Short mmCIF file of C-alpha atoms in Angstrom, two decimals:
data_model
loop_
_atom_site.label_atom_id
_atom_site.label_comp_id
_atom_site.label_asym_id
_atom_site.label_seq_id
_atom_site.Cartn_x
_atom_site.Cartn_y
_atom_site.Cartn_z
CA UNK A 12 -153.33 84.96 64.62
CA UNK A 13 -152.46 81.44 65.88
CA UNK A 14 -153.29 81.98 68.94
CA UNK A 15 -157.04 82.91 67.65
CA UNK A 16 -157.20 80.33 65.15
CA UNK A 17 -156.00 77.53 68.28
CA UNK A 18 -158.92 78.91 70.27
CA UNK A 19 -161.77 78.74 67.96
CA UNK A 20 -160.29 75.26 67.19
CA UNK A 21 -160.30 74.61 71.06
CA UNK A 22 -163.18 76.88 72.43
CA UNK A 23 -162.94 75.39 76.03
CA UNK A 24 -159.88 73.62 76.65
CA UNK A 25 -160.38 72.52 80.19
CA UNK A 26 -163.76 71.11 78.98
CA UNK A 27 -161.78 69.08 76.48
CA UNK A 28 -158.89 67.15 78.85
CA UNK A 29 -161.90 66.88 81.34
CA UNK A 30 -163.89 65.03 78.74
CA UNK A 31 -161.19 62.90 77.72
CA UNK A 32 -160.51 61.44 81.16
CA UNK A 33 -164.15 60.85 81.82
CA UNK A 34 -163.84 58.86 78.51
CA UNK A 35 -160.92 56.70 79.76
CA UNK A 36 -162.59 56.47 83.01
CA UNK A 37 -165.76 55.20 81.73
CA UNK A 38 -163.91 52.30 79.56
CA UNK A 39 -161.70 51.76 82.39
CA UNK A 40 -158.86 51.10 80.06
CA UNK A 41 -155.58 53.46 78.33
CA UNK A 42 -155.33 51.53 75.16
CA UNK A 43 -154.33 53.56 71.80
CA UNK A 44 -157.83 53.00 70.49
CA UNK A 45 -159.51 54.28 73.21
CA UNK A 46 -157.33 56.90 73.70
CA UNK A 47 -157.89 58.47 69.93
CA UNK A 48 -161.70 58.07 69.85
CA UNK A 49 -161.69 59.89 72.84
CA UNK A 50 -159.43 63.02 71.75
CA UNK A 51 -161.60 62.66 68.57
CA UNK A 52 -164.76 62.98 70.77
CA UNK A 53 -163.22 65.59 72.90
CA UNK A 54 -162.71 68.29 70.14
CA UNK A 55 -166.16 67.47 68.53
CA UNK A 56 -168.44 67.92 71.62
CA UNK A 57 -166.92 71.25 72.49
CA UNK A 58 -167.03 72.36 69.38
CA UNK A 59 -170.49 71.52 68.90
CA UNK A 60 -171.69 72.79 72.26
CA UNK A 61 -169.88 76.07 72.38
CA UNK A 62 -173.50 78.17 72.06
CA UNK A 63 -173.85 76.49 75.44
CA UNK A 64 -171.19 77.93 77.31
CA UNK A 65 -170.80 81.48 76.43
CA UNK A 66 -168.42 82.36 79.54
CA UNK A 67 -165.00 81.33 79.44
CA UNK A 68 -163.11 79.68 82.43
CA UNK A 69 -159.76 80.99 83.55
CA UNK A 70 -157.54 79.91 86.38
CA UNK A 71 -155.16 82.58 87.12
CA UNK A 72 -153.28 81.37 90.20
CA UNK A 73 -153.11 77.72 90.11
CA UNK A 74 -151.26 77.57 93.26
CA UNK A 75 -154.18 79.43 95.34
CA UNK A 76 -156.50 76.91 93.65
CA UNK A 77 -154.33 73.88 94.23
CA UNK A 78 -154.11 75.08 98.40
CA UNK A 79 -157.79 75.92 98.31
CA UNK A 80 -158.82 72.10 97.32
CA UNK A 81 -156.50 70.55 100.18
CA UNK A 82 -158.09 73.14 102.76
CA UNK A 83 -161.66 72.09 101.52
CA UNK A 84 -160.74 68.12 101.84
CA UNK A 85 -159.56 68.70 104.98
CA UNK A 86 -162.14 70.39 106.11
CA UNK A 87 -164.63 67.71 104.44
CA UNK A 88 -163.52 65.03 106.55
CA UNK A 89 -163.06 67.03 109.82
CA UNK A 90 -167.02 68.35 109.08
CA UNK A 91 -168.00 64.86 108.92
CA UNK A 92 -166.86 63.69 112.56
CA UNK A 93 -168.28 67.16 113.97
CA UNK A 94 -171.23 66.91 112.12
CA UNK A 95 -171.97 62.96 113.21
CA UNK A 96 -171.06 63.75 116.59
CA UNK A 97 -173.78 66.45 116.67
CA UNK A 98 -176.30 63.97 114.79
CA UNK A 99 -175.61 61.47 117.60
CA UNK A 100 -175.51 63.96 120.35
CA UNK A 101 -178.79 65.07 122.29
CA UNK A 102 -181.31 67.55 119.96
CA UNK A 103 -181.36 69.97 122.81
CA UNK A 104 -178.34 71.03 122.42
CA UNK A 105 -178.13 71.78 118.89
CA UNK A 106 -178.62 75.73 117.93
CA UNK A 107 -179.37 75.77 114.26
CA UNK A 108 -179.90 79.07 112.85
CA UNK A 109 -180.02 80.85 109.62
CA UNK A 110 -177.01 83.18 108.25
CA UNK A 111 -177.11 85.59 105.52
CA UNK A 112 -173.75 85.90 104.01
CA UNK A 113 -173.27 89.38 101.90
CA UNK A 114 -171.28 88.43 98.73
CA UNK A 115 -168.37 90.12 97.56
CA UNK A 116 -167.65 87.72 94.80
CA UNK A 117 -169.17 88.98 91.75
CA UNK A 118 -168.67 86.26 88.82
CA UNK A 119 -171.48 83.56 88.87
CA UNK A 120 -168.48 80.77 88.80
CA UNK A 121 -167.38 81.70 91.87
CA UNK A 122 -170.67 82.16 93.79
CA UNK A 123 -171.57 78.84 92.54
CA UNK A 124 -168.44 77.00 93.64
CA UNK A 125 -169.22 78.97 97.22
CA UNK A 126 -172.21 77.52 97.65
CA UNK A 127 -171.33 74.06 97.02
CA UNK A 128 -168.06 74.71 99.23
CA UNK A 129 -170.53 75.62 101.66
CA UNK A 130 -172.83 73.07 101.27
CA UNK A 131 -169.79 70.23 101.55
CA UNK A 132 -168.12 71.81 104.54
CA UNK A 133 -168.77 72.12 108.90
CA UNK A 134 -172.65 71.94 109.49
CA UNK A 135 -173.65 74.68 107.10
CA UNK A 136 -175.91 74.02 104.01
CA UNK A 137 -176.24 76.91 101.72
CA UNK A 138 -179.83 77.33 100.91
CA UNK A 139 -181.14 80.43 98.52
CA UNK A 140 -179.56 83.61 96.56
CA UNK A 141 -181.55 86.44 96.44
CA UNK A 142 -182.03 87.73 92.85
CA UNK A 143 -179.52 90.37 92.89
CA UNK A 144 -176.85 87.70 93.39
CA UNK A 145 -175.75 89.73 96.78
CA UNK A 146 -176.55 87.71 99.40
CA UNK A 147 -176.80 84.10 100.44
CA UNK A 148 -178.73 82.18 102.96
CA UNK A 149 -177.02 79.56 104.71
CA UNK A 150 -178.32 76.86 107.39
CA UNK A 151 -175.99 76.27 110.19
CA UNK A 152 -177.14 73.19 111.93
CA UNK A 153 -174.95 74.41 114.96
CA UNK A 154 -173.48 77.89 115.76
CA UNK A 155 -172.05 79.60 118.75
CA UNK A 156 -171.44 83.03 117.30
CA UNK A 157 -172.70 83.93 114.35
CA UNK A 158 -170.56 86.83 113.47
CA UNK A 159 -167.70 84.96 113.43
CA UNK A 160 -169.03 81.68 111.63
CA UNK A 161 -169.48 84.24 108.59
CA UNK A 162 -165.91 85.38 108.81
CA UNK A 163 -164.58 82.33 108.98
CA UNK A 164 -166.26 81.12 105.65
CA UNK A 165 -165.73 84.57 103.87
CA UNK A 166 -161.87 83.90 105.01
CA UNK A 167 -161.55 80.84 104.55
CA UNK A 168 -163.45 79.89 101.54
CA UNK A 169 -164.51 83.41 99.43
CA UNK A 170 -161.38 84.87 99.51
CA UNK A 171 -158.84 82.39 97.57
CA UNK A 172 -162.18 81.80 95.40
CA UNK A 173 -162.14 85.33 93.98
CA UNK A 174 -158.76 85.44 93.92
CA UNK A 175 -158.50 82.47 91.31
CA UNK A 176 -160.95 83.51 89.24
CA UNK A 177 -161.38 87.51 89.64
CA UNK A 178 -158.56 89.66 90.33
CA UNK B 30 -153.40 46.22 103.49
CA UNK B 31 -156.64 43.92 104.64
CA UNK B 32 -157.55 45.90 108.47
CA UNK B 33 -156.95 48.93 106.27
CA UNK B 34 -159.71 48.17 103.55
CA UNK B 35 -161.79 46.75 106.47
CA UNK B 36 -161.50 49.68 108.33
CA UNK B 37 -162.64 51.83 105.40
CA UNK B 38 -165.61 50.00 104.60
CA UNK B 39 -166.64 49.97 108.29
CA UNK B 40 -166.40 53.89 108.30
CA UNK B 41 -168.00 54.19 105.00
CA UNK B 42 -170.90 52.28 106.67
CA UNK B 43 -170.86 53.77 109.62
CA UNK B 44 -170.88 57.19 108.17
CA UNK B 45 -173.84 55.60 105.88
CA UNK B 46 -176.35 54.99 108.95
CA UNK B 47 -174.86 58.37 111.20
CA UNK B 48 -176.64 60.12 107.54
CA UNK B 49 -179.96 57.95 108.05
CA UNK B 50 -180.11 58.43 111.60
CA UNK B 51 -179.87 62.21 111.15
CA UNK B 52 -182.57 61.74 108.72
CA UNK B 53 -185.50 60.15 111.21
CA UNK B 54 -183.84 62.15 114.49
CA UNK B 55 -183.78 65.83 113.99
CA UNK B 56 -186.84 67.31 114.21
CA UNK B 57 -186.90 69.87 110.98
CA UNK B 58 -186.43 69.86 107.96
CA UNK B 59 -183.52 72.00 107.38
CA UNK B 60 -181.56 70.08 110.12
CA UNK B 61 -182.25 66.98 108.58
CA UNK B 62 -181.12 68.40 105.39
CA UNK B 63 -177.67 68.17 107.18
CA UNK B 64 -177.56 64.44 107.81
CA UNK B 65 -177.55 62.78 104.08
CA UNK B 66 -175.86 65.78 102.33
CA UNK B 67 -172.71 65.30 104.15
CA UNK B 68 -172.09 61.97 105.87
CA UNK B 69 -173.82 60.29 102.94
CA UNK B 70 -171.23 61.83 100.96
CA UNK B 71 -167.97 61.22 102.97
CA UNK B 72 -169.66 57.48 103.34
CA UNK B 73 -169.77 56.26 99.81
CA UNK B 74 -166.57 58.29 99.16
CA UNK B 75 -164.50 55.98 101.58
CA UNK B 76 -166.45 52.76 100.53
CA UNK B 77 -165.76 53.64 97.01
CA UNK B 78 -162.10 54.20 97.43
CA UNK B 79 -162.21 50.41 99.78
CA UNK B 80 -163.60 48.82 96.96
CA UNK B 81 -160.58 50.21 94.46
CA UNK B 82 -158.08 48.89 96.89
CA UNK B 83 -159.89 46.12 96.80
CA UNK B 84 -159.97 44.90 93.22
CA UNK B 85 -156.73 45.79 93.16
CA UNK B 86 -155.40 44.06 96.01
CA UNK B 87 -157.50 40.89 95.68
CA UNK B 88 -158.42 40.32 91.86
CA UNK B 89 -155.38 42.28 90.40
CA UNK B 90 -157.20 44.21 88.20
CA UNK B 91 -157.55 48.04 88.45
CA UNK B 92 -160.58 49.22 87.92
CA UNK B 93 -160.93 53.39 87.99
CA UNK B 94 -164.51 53.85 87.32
CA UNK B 95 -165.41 54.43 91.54
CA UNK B 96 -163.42 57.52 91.00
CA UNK B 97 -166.08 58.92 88.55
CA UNK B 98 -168.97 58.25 91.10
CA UNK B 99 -167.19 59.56 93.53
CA UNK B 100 -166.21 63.05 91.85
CA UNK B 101 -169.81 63.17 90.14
CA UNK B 102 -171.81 62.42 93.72
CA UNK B 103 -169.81 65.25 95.07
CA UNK B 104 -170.50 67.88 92.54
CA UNK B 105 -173.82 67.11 92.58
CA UNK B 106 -174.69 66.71 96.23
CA UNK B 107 -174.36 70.18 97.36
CA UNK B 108 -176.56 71.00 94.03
CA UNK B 109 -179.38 68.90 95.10
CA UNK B 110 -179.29 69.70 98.58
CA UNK B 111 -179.48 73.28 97.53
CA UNK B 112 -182.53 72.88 95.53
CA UNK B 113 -184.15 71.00 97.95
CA UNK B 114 -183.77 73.81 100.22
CA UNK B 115 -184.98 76.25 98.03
CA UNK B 116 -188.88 73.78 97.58
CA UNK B 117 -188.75 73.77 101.62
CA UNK B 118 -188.46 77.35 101.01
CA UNK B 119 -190.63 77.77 98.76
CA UNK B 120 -193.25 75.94 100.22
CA UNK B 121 -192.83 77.75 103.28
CA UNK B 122 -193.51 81.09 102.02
CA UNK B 123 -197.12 79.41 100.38
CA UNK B 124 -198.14 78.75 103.82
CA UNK C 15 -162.31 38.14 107.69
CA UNK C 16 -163.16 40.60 105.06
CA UNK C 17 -166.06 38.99 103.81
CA UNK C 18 -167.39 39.36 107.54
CA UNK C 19 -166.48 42.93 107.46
CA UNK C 20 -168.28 43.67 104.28
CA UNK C 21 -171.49 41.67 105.51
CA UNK C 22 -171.60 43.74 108.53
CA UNK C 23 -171.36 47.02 106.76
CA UNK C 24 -174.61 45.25 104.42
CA UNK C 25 -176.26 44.75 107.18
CA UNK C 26 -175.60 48.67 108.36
CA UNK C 27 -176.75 50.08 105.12
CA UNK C 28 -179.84 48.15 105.05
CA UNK C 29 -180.77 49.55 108.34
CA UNK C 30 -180.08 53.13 107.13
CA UNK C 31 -182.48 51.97 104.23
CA UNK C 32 -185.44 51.07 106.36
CA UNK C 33 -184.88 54.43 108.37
CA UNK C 34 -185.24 56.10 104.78
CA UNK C 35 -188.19 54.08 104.45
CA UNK C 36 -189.95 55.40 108.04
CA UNK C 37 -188.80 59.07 106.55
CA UNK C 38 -190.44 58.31 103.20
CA UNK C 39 -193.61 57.35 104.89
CA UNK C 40 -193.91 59.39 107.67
CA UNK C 41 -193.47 62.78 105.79
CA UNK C 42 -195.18 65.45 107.25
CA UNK C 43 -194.23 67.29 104.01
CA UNK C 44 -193.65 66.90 100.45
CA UNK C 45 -189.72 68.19 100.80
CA UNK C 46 -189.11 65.74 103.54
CA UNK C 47 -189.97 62.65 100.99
CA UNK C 48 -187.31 64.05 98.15
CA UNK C 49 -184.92 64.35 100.67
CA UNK C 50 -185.72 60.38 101.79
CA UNK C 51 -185.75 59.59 98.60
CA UNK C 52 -182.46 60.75 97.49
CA UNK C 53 -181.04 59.41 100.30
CA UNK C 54 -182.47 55.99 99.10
CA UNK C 55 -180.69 56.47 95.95
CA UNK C 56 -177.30 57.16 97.31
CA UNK C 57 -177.89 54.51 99.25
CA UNK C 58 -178.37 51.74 97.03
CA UNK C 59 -175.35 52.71 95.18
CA UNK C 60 -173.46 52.53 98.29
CA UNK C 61 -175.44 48.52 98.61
CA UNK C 62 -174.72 47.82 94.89
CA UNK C 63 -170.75 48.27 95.35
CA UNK C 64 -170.39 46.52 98.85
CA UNK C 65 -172.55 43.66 97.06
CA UNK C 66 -170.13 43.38 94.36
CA UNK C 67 -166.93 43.62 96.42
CA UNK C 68 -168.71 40.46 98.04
CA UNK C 69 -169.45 38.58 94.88
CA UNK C 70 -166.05 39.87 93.61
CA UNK C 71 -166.80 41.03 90.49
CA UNK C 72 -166.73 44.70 89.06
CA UNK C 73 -169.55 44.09 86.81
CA UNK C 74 -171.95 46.66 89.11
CA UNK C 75 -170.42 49.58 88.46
CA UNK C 76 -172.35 50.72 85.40
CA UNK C 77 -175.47 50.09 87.57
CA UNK C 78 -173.51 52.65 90.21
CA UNK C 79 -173.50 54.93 87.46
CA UNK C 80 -176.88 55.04 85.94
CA UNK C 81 -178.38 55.28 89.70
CA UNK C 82 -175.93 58.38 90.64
CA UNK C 83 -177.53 60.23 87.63
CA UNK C 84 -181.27 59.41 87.43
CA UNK C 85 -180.84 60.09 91.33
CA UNK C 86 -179.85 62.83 90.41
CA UNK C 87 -181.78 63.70 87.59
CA UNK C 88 -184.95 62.82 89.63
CA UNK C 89 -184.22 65.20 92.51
CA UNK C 90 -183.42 68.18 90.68
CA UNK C 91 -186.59 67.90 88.55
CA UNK C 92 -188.76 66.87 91.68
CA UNK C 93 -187.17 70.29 93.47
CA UNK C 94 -188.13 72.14 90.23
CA UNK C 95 -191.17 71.15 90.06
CA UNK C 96 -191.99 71.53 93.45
CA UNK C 97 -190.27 75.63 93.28
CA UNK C 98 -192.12 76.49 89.97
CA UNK C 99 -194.67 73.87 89.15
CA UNK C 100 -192.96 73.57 86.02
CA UNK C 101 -190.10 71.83 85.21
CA UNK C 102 -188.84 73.32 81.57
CA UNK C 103 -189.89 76.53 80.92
#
């Protein structure tokens, strides 16, 4: 009962604290004032936009999630150095080539934050999903062996994904 | 402190004009997709996060906004660089 | 010896700008001058926050802002257009 009443008072309470920092952020101060209109403004625009966001988002292991960002920073940063090293390098060399990546992840949250995983990280930019949400096409701008570039990102990347948000 | 902020607004730079260079060297369009979406990205990120140190270590004042750019450009990066590859696509298939 | 450091970096961003700029004109296709384009953008923003570490003053940053969204807001709609000819439907 309280718990239902708390959640059509909060629809999307991730959406709220994420709101309320961006507020802060934007003012660039903490002050009392700022920090009320900004709780005020919080509740309201949720509560307003809720048509908008039918799907509700929920982290179930936080600890997966937490391990998944610090791999994906990492990786950022170690992408960039490979990546202008090839840039700089000779064109010859360079073998880029298409993948097609067969999805196992099923929720649209999770293919989503794929592809932009994929488009941040080593030399790959993730470029179309075919219609039945199955398969993505990803440019490599430089493999070796293509079987195992599409392990290593359904490893490394798809797996934790779906296990934060789908199991 | 000082080197330190130097050294991340050199790399910032640096990682700036690797992007651009990427952008007038490789010779299609999906490769040169690669350049901007990523150094571009990892550039401004370390020039924003010099520029925090800065103000604080300089004017004393801490200013958080760069922190907003800095999350926003990277959600939305991969988005855009997604799209366009979907119009080179697109456009593709047309011819 | 910073403000040396952050002229030289000035100096390296305007030369990725007049790359963009041989990108922007050169083409050969439609796709290719987006992509220049939003490079541009991201660009300037990283110009408009080196210029104002130099001036020392964090007046800029709300000009950051506004340019990381239309840039934004500019591409996607450009892409949209250029997928579906349309760009609300």
């Amino acid at each position: 009962m309280i718990k239902d009443r708390l959640e059509s008072w909060f629809p999307h309470p991730v959406l709220s604290v994420v709101l309320l920092i961006c507020w802060l952020l934007l003012n660039n101060s903490f002050s009392a004032g700022h920090i009320v209109l900004g709780s005020v403004l919080s509740i309201i625009i949720p509560w307003f936009t809720s048509s908008f966001w039918p799907e509700k988002i929920n982290i179930k292991n936080i600890k997966t999630f937490a391990l998944f960002v610090v791999i994906v920073a990492y990786d950022i940063i170690v992408a960039n150095l490979i990546v202008a090293k090839l840039i700089l390098g000779s064109n010859d060399k360079l073998k880029p080539h298409f993948l097609e990546i067969q999805l196992d992840a099923k929720n649209d949250l999770t293919i989503t934050l794929l592809a932009s995983t994929i488009s941040l990280t080593p030399g790959t930019v993730s470029s179309d999903l075919s219609m039945d949400k199955k398969t993505l096409l990803v440019h490599a701008l430089h493999v070796e062996d293509i079987d195992k570039e599409i392990k290593t990102i359904k490893t490394r990347y798809e797996k934790p994904l779906m296990e934060v948000f789908e199991s | 402190m000082e080197i330190f902020i130097s050294l991340l607004i050199f790399i910032g730079a640096f990682f700036t004009l690797v992007g651009s260079i990427g952008l007038v060297k490789l010779p299609n369009f999906f490769m040169r997709l690669h350049g901007p979406t990523k150094a571009t990205t990892l550039g401004l990120g370390s020039i924003l996060s010099a520029s925090v140190l800065f103000f604080y270590t300089y004017l004393d004042t801490i200013s958080l906004d760069e922190f907003l750019i800095v999350v926003f450009l990277f959600i939305t990066a991969p988005v855009s660089a997604h799209l366009m590859a979907k119009a080179a696509l697109h456009s593709k298939k047309k011819v | 010896m910073i403000e040396a450091v952050i002229l030289i970096a000035i100096i390296m961003v305007l030369i990725a700008f007049l790359l963009n700029f041989y990108r922007l004109i050169a083409g050969p296709t439609t796709v290719d001058r987006v992509l220049a384009l939003d490079t541009c953008y991201i660009n300037s923003i990283a110009l408009i926050v080196l210029i104002s570490m130099y001036l020392r003053s964090s007046l800029y940053y709300e000009i950051a802002i506004l340019i990381a969204l239309m840039g934004f807001v500019g591409t996607v709609a450009i892409s949209k257009y250029l997928i579906r000819g349309d760009i609300i439907e």
